[in-house]
Amino acid sequence: MDDRPLGIFDSGIGGLTVCKEIRDLLPGENIIYFGDTARFPYGTRSIDTVVRYSREITEYLLSRNVKMLVIACNTASAAALDILRAEYSLPIIGVIDAGARASCDRLKGNKVGVIATRATVNSGSYVKAVKSLCPGIEVLQRHATIFVSLTEEGWLDDEITRMTARRYLKEIHEQGVRTLILGCTHFPLLKKAILDEFPDIDLIDTGVEIAREVRALLKEKNLENEGTAGHIELYASDITDTIQRLKLMFFGRDGSEIQKLEISG
Ligand code: DGL
């Protein structure tokens, strides 16, 4: 038994989709979540900046004695996972490997699609991760930046969102993609709109996948905290309407309110 918390972070609200999956699968774990809403979005920033932000957040979470770090942001995982692993000794897990592994396990055909922020697409991290697990597979990527804004706006089940899905995905669907990684932690909120347009595509939700990996890693390292009474602390660098709305959607009125926490180097 190890009752130290898991540290989870994201550029803002998207990581709450990951947090929710981890909470549902591992209700005994204590969690500290940090969403960097004041410096959101990460997806349009340079790698150096995203690494710096990720390092600052890691330092904070370490100061809170977390037992494991979960990077619940594809952009930060792409930019900083390897660097943070080299610099810190605690177990660190990122969404990209989890998503890549699931896409290979559930592969339909010989092509994997990825939709993500521009920074994640440009990093080539998904291409590298999928190809290292299942060589010979073609990976077709599209940056889907507008999806981030639609999620932030709360237009989850909306004609504009369905239209945007058609625009982003028509081409790769015609090219044969039937397994699609939602390579941004905002995107699981758009699953319904995407499936309305492309019901034959299998969507890989990296939150669901990483929750399973967190469970396996905790077990392997003997770090589990069993039971159902885990406590969650939510922090954000700015308390925006969007994060309040998402918090209500996922965690209701129960539990702690989001607290403002400014992090800088
Ligand atoms: N949550 C981020 C990700 O998964 C997307 C939003 C952003 O651009 O910061 O990449």
Short mmCIF file of C-alpha atoms in Angstrom, two decimals, residues 8-26 31 33-35 70-74 95 126 147-148 151-152 156 182-191 204-212 214 232 234 242-243 245-251:
data_model
loop_
_atom_site.label_atom_id
_atom_site.label_comp_id
_atom_site.label_asym_id
_atom_site.label_seq_id
_atom_site.Cartn_x
_atom_site.Cartn_y
_atom_site.Cartn_z
CA ILE A 8 -1.45 14.24 -13.39
CA PHE A 9 -0.99 17.29 -15.57
CA ASP A 10 -2.19 18.82 -18.79
CA SER A 11 -2.12 22.15 -20.58
CA GLY A 12 -5.65 22.78 -19.35
CA ILE A 13 -8.93 20.91 -19.34
CA GLY A 14 -8.17 18.01 -21.71
CA GLY A 15 -6.35 16.03 -19.05
CA LEU A 16 -9.56 15.86 -17.03
CA THR A 17 -10.71 13.21 -19.53
CA VAL A 18 -7.64 11.18 -18.50
CA CYS A 19 -8.11 11.98 -14.82
CA LYS A 20 -11.71 10.73 -14.98
CA GLU A 21 -10.67 7.40 -16.52
CA ILE A 22 -7.93 6.91 -13.92
CA ARG A 23 -10.32 7.77 -11.12
CA ASP A 24 -12.96 5.33 -12.40
CA LEU A 25 -10.46 2.50 -12.79
CA LEU A 26 -8.44 3.20 -9.63
CA ILE A 31 -4.76 12.27 -7.22
CA TYR A 33 -4.32 17.24 -11.02
CA PHE A 34 -2.83 20.39 -12.47
CA GLY A 35 -4.23 22.07 -15.60
CA VAL A 70 1.06 10.99 -15.64
CA ILE A 71 1.45 13.40 -18.55
CA ALA A 72 -2.19 13.71 -19.59
CA CYS A 73 -1.36 15.93 -22.54
CA ASN A 74 -0.23 14.66 -25.92
CA VAL A 95 -0.42 9.28 -23.31
CA TYR A 126 2.88 8.91 -32.82
CA PHE A 147 -11.39 20.57 -32.50
CA VAL A 148 -9.58 22.02 -29.46
CA THR A 151 -14.28 21.42 -27.17
CA GLU A 152 -13.39 24.52 -25.18
CA LEU A 156 -19.55 18.69 -28.33
CA LEU A 182 -7.55 10.68 -30.60
CA GLY A 183 -4.12 12.21 -30.11
CA CYS A 184 -5.24 15.17 -28.02
CA THR A 185 -6.82 14.79 -24.61
CA HIS A 186 -9.64 17.18 -25.55
CA PHE A 187 -10.87 14.92 -28.31
CA PRO A 188 -12.58 12.13 -26.34
CA LEU A 189 -15.27 14.73 -25.65
CA LEU A 190 -16.00 14.81 -29.39
CA LYS A 191 -16.34 11.05 -29.81
CA ILE A 204 -8.67 5.06 -29.56
CA ASP A 205 -9.23 7.07 -26.39
CA THR A 206 -5.80 7.53 -24.85
CA GLY A 207 -7.35 8.28 -21.44
CA VAL A 208 -8.89 4.81 -21.24
CA GLU A 209 -5.64 3.24 -22.40
CA ILE A 210 -3.33 5.14 -20.08
CA ALA A 211 -5.55 4.34 -17.08
CA ARG A 212 -4.91 0.64 -17.75
CA VAL A 214 -1.12 3.26 -14.83
CA ILE A 232 -8.70 14.23 -5.63
CA LEU A 234 -7.71 19.84 -8.67
CA THR A 242 -14.34 25.98 -19.24
CA ILE A 243 -12.48 24.13 -16.52
CA ARG A 245 -17.80 23.32 -16.60
CA LEU A 246 -15.66 20.25 -17.24
CA LYS A 247 -15.10 19.71 -13.54
CA LEU A 248 -18.87 19.68 -13.01
CA MET A 249 -19.38 17.37 -15.97
CA PHE A 250 -16.86 14.81 -14.74
CA PHE A 251 -16.85 15.06 -10.99
#
